[in-house]
Coordinates of N, CA and C in Angstrom, one line a residue:
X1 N 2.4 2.8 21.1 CA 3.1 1.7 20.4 C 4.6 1.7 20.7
X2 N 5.0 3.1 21.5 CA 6.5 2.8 21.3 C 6.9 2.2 22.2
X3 N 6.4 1.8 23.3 CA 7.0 0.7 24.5 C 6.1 -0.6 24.4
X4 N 5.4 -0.8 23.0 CA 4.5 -1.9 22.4 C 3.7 -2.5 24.1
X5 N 3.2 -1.3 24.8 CA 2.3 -1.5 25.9 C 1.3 -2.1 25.4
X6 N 0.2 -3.0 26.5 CA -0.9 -3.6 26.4 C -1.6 -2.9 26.5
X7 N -2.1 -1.5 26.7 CA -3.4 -0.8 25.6 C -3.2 -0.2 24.3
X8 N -1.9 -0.3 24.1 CA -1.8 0.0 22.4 C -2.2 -1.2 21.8
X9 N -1.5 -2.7 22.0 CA -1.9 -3.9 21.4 C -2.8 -4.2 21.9
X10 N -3.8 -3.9 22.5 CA -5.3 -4.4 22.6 C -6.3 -3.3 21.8
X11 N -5.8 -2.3 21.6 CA -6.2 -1.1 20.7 C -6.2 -1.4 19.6
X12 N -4.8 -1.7 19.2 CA -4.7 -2.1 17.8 C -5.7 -3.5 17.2
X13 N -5.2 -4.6 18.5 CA -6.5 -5.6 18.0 C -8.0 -5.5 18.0
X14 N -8.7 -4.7 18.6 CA -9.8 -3.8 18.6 C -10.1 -3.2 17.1
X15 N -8.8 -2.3 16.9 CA -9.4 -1.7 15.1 C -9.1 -3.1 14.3
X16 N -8.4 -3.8 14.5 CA -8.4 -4.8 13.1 C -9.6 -5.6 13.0
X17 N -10.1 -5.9 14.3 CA -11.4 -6.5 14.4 C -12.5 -6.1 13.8
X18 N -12.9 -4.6 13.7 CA -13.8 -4.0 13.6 C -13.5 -3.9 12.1
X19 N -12.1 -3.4 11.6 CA -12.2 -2.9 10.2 C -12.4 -4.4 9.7
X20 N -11.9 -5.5 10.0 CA -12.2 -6.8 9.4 C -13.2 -7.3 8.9
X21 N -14.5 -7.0 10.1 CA -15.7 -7.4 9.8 C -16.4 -6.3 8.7
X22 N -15.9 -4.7 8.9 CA -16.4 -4.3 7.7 C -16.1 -4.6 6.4
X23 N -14.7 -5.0 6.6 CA -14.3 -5.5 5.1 C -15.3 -7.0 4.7
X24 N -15.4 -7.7 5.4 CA -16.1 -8.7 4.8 C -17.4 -8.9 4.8
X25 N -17.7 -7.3 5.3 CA -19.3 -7.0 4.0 C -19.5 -6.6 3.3
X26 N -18.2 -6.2 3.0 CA -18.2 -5.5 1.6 C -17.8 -6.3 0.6
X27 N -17.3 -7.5 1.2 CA -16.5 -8.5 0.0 C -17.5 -10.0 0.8
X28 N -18.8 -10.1 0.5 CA -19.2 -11.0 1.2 C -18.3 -12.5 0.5
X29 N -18.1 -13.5 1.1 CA -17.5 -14.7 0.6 C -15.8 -14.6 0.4
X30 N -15.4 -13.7 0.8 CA -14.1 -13.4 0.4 C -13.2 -14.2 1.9
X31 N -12.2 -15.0 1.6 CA -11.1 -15.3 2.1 C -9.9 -14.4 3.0
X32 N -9.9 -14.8 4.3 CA -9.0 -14.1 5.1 C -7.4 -14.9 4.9
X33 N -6.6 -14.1 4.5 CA -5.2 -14.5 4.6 C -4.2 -13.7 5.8
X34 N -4.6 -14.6 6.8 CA -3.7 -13.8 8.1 C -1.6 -13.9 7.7
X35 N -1.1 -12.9 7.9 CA 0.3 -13.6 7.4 C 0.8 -13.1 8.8
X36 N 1.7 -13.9 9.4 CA 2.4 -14.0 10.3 C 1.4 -13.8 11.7
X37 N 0.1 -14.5 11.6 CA -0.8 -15.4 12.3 C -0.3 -14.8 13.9
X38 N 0.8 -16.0 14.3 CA 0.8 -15.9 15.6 C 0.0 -16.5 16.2
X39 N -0.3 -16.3 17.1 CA -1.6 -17.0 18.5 C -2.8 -16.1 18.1
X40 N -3.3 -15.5 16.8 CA -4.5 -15.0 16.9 C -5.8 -15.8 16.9
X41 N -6.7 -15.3 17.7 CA -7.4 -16.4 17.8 C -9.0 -15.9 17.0
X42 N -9.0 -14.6 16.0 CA -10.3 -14.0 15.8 C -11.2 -14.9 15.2
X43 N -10.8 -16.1 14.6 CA -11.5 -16.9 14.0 C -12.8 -18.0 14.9
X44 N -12.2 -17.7 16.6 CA -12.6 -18.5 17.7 C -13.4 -17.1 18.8
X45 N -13.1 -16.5 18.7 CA -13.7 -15.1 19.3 C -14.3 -14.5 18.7
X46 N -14.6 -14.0 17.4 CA -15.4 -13.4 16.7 C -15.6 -13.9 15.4
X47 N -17.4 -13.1 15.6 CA -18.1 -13.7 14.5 C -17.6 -13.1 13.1
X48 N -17.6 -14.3 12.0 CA -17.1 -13.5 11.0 C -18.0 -13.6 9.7
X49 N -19.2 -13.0 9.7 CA -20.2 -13.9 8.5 C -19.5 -13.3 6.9
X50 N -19.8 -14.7 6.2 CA -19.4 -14.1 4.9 C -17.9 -14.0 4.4
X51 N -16.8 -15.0 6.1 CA -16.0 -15.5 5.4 C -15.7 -16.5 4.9
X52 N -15.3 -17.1 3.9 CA -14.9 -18.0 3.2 C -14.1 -19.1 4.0
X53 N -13.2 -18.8 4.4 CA -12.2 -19.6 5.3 C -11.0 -18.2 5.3
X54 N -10.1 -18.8 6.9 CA -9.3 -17.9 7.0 C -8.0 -19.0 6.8
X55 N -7.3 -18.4 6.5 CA -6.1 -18.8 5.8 C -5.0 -18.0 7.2
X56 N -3.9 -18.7 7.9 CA -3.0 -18.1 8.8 C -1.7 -19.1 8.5
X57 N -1.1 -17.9 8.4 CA 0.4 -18.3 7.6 C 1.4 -17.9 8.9
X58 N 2.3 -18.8 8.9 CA 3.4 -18.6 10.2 C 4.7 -19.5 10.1
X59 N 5.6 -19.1 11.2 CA 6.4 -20.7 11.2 C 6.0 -21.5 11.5
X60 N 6.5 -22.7 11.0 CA 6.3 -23.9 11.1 C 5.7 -24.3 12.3
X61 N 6.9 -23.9 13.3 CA 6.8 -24.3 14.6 C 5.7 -23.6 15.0
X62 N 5.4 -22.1 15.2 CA 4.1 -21.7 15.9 C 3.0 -22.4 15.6
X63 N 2.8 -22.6 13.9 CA 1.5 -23.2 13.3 C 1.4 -24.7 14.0
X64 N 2.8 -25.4 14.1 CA 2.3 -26.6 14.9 C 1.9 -26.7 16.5
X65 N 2.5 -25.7 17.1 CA 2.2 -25.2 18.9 C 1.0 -24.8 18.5
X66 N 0.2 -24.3 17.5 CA -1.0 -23.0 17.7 C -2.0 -24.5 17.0
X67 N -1.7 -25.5 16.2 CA -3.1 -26.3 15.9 C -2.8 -27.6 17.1
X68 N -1.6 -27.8 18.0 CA -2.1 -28.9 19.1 C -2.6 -27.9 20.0
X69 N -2.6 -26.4 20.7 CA -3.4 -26.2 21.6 C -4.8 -25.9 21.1
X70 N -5.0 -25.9 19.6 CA -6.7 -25.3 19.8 C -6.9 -26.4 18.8
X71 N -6.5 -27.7 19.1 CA -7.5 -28.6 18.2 C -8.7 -29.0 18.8
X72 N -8.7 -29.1 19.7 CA -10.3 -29.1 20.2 C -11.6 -27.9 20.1
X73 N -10.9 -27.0 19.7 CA -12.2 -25.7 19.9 C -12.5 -25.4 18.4
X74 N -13.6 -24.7 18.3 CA -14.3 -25.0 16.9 C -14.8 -23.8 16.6
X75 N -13.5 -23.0 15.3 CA -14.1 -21.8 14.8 C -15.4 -21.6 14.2
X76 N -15.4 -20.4 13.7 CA -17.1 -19.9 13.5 C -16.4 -19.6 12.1
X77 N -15.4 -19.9 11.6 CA -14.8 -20.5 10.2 C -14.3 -21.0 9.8
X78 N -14.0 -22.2 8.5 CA -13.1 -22.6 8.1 C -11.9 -22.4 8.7
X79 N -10.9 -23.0 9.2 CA -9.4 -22.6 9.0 C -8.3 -23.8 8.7
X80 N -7.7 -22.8 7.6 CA -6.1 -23.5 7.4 C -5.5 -22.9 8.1
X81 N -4.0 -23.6 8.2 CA -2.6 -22.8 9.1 C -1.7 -24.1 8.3
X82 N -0.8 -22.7 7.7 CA 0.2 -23.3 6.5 C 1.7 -22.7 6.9
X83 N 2.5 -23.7 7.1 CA 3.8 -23.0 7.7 C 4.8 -22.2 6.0
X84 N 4.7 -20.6 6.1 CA 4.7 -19.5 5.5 C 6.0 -18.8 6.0
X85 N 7.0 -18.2 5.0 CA 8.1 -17.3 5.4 C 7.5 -16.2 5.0
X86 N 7.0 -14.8 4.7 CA 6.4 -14.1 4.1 C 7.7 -13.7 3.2
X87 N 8.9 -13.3 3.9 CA 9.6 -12.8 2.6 C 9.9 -13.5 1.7
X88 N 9.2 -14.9 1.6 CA 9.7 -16.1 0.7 C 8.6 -15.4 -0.5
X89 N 8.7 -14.8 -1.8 CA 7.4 -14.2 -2.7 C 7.1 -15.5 -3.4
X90 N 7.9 -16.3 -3.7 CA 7.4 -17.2 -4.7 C 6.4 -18.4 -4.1
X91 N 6.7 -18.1 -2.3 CA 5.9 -19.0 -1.6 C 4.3 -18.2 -1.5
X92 N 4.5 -17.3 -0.9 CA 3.3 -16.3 -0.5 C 3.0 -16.4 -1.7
X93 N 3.2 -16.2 -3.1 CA 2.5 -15.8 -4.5 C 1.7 -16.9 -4.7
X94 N 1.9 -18.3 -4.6 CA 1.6 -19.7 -4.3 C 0.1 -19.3 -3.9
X95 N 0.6 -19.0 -2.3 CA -0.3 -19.6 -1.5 C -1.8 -18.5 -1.9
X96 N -1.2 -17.3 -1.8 CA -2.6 -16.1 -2.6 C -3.3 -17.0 -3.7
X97 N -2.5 -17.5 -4.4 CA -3.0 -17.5 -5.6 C -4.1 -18.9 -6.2
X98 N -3.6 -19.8 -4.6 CA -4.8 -21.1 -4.4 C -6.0 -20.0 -3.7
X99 N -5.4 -19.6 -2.6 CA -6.6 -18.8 -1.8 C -7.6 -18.1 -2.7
X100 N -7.2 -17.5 -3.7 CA -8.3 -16.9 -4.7 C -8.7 -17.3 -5.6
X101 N -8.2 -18.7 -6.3 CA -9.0 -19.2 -7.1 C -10.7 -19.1 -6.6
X102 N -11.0 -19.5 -5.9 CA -12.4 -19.3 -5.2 C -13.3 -18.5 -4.8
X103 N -12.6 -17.2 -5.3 CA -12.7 -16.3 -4.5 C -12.2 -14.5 -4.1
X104 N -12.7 -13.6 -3.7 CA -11.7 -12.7 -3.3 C -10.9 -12.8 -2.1
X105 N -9.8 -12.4 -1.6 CA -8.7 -12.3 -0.6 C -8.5 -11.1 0.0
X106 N -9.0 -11.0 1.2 CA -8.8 -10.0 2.6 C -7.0 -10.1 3.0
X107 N -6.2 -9.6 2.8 CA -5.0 -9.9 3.7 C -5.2 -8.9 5.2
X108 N -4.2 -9.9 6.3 CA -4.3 -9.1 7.4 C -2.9 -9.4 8.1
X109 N -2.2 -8.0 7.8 CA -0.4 -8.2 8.8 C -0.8 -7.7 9.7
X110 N -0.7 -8.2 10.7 CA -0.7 -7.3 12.1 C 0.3 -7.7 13.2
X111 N 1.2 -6.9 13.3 CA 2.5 -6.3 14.7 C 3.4 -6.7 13.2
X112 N 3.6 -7.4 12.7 CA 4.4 -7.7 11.7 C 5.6 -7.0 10.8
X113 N 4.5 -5.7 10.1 CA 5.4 -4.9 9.0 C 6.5 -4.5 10.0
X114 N 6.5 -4.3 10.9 CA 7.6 -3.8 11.6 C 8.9 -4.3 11.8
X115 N 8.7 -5.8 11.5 CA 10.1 -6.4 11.5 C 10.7 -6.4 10.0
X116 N 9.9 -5.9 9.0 CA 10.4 -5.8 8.0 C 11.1 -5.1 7.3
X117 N 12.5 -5.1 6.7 CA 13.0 -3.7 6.6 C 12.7 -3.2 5.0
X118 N 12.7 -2.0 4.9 CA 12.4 -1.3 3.6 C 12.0 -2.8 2.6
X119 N 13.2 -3.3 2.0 CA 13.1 -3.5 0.4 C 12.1 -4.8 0.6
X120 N 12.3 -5.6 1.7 CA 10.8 -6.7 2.1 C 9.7 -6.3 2.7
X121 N 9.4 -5.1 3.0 CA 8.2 -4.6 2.3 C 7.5 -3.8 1.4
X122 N 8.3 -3.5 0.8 CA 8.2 -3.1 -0.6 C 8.1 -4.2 -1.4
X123 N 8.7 -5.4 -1.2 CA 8.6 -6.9 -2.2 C 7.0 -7.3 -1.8
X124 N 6.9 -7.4 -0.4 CA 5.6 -7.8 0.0 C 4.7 -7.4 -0.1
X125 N 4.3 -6.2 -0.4 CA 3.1 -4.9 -1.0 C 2.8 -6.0 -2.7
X126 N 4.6 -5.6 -3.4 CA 4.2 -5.5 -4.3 C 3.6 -7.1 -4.6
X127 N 4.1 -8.2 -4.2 CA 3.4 -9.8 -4.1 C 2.2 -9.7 -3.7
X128 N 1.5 -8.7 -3.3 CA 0.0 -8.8 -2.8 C -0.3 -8.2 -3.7
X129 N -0.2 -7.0 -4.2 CA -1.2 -6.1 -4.8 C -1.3 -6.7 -6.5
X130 N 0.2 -7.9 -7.0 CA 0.4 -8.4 -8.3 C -0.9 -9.5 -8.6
X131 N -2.0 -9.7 -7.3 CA -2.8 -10.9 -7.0 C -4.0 -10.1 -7.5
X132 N -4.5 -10.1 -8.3 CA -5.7 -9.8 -9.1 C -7.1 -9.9 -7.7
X133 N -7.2 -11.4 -7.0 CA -8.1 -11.9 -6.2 C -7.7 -11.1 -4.8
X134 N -6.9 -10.7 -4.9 CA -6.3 -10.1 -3.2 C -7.1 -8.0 -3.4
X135 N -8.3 -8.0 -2.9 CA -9.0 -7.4 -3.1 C -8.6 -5.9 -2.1
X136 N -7.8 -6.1 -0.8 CA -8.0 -5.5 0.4 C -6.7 -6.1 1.3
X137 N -6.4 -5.0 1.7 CA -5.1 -5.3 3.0 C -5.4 -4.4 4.2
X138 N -5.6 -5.0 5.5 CA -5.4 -4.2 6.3 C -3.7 -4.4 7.3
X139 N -3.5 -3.2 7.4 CA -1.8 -3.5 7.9 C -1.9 -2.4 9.0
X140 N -1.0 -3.0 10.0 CA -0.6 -2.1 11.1 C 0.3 -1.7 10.8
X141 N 0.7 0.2 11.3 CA 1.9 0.8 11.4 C 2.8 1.4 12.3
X142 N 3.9 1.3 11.8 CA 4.7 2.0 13.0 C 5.5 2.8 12.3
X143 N 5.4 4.1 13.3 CA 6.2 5.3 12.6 C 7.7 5.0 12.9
X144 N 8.2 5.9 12.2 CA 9.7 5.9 12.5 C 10.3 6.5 14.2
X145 N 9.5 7.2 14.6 CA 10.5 7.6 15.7 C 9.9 6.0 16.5
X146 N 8.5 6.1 16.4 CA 8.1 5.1 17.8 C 9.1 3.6 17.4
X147 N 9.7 3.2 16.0 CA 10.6 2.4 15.8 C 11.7 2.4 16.5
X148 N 11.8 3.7 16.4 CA 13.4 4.1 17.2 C 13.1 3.8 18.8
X149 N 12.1 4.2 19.4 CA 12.3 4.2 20.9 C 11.6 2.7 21.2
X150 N 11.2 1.7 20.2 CA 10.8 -0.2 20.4 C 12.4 -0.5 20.5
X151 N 13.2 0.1 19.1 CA 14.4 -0.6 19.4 C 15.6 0.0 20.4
X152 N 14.9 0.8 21.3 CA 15.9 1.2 22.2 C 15.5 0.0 23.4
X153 N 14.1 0.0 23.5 CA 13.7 -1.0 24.3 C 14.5 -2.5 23.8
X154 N 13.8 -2.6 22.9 CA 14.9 -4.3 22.7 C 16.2 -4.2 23.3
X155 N 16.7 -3.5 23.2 CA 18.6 -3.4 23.3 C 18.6 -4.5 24.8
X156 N 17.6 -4.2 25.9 CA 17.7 -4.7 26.7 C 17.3 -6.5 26.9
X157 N 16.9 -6.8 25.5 CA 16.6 -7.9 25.4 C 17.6 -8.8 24.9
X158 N 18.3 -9.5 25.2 CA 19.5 -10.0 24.6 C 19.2 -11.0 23.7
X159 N 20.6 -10.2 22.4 CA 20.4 -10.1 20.9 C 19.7 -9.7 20.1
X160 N 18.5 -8.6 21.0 CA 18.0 -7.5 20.7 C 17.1 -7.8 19.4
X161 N 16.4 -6.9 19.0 CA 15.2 -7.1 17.8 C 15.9 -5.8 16.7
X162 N 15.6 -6.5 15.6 CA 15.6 -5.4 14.3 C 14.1 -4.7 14.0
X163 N 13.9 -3.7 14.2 CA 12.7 -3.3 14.3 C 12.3 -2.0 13.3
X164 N 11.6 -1.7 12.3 CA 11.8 -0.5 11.2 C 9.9 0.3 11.2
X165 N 10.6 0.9 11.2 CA 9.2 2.1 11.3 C 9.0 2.8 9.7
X166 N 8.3 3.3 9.4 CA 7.5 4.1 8.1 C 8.0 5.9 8.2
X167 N 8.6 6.3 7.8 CA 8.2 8.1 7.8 C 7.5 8.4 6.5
X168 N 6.6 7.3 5.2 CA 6.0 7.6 4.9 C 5.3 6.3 4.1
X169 N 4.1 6.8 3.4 CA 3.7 5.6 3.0 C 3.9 4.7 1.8
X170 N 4.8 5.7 1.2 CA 5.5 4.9 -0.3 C 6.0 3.5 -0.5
X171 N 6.3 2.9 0.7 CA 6.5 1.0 0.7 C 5.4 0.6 0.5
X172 N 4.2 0.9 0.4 CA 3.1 0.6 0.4 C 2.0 0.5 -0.5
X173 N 2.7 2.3 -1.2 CA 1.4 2.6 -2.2 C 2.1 2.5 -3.1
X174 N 3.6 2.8 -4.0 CA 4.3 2.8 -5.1 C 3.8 1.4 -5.7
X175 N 3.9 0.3 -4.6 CA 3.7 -1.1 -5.5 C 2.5 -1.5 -5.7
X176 N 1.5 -0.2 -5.4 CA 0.4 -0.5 -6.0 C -1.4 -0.8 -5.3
X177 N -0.8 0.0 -3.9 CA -1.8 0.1 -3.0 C -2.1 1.3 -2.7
X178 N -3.5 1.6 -2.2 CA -4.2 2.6 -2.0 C -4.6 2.9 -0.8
X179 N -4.7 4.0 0.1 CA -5.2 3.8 1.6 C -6.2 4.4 1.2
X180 N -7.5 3.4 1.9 CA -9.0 3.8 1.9 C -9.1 4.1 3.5
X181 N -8.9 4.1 4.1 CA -9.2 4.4 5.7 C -7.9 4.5 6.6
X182 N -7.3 5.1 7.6 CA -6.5 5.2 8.6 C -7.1 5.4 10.0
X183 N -6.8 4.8 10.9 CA -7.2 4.6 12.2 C -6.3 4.8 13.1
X184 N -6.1 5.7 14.0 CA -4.7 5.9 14.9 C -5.1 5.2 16.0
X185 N -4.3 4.7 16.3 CA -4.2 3.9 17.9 C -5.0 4.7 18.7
X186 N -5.2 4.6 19.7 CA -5.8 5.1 20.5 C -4.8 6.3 21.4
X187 N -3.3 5.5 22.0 CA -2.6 6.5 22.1 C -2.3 7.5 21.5
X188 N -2.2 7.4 20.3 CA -1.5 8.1 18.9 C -2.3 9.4 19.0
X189 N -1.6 10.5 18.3 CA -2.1 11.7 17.7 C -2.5 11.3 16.3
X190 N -3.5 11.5 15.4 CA -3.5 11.2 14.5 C -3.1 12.7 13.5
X191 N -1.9 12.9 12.7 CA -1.9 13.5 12.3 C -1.5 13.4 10.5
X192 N -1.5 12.2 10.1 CA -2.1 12.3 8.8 C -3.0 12.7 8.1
X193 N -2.7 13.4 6.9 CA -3.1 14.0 5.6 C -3.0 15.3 6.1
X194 N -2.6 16.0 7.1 CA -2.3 17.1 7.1 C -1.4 17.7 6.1
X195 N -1.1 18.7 6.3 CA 0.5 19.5 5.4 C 1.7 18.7 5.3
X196 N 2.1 18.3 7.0 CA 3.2 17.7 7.4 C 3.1 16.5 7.0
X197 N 2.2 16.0 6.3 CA 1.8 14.0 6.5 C 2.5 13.1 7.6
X198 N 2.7 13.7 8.4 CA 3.7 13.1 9.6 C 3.1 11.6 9.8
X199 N 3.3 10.8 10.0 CA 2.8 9.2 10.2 C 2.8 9.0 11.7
X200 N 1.5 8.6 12.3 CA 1.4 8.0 13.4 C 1.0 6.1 13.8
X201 N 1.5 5.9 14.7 CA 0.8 4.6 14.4 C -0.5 4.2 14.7
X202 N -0.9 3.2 13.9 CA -2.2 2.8 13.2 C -2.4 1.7 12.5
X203 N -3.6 1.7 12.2 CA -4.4 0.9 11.2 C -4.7 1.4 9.7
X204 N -4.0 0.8 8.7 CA -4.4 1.6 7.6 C -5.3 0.3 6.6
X205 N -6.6 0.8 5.5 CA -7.2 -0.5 5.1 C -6.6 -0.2 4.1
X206 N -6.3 -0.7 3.0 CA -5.9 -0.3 1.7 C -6.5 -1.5 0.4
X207 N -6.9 -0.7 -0.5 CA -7.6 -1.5 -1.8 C -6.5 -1.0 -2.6
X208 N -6.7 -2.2 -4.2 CA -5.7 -1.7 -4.9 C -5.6 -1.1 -5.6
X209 N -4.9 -0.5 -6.1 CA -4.8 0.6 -6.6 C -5.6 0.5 -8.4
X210 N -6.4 1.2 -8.5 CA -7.4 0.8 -10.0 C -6.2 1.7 -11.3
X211 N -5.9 0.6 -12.4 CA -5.0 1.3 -13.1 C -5.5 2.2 -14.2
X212 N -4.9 3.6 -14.1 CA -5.1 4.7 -15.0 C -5.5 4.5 -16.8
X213 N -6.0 5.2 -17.2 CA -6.0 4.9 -18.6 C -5.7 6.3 -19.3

């Protein structure tokens, strides 16, 4: 992931696929909320039985470039595409919160958290996990060093990318999430839950956190 090469991002899209469709046997009927979408196309490539409709949130602009090139082709689900800021909470709180009336809610960030710095993903955790119907998140990660050596690479990109990595999983789990599964890239070492809990990058699924009594 740290020179975000094309078999880390075909790796990575590989586990979110696979953890996806397990998730939505476990939650048959449950709603996919893609946030920061992009050109994903899993709704049109793969089968997804037992989802509800997928929900893909983006800019404006991509969601209008991404429904004039695939208005012709015909998912194997439902889909909306709703132009979405994620750090906007009162928007994202909105949109979860139509999405579940119906239903349970799958969330899926992927390449994403990484442009987020600390306290907007910490806000974003905590707007997912405050959703009663938002059952399950699966999120991609990026450690801190491999952060450091993406944003050495940008430098060369003129005006360069803000790019933030994880040295642990507290943005995540404090506001109320739980990691049920971790998947390391394929590159990666996986060396979490060791001694060191050192973080590699990956796929983590996470349910919410069930409150104590």
């Amino acid at each position: 992931m740290a020179d975000a090469g094309v078999d880390e991002v075909v790796g990575r899209t590989v586990l979110v696929d696979t953890m996806l469709v397990a998730a939505l046997s476990r939650w048959p009927g449950a709603a996919v909320v893609n946030l920061g979408a992009g050109f994903c196309t899993r709704p049109y490539r793969l089968d997804l039985p037992g989802c509800r409709e997928m929900v893909e949130a983006d800019d404006p602009a991509v969601v209008d470039l991404k429904s004039r090139i695939l208005h012709d082709r015909r998912p194997t689900c439902p889909v909306r595409r709703i132009p979405l800021d994620v750090r906007d909470g009162t928007a994202l709180d909105a949109v979860l919160a139509a999405t579940g009336r119906t239903g349970p809610v799958i969330v899926v960030t992927e390449g994403l958290l990484v442009y987020l710095p600390p306290p907007a993903l910490t806000a974003l955790a905590g707007t997912l996990a405050a959703q009663r119907t938002t059952v399950h998140w699966l999120a991609d990660i990026v450690s801190a060093s491999s952060a450091t050596q993406m944003r050495d690479i940008a430098r060369r990109i003129p005006g360069g990318l803000a790019l933030f990595g994880l040295d642990s999983l507290a943005p995540l789990e404090d506001p109320g999430w739980q990691v049920v599964a971790y998947r390391a890239l394929p590159a990666a070492h996986p060396r979490y839950g060791t001694s060191s809990r050192a973080l590699v990058d990956g796929v983590l699924a996470l349910d919410r956190q069930q409150p104590t009594r």
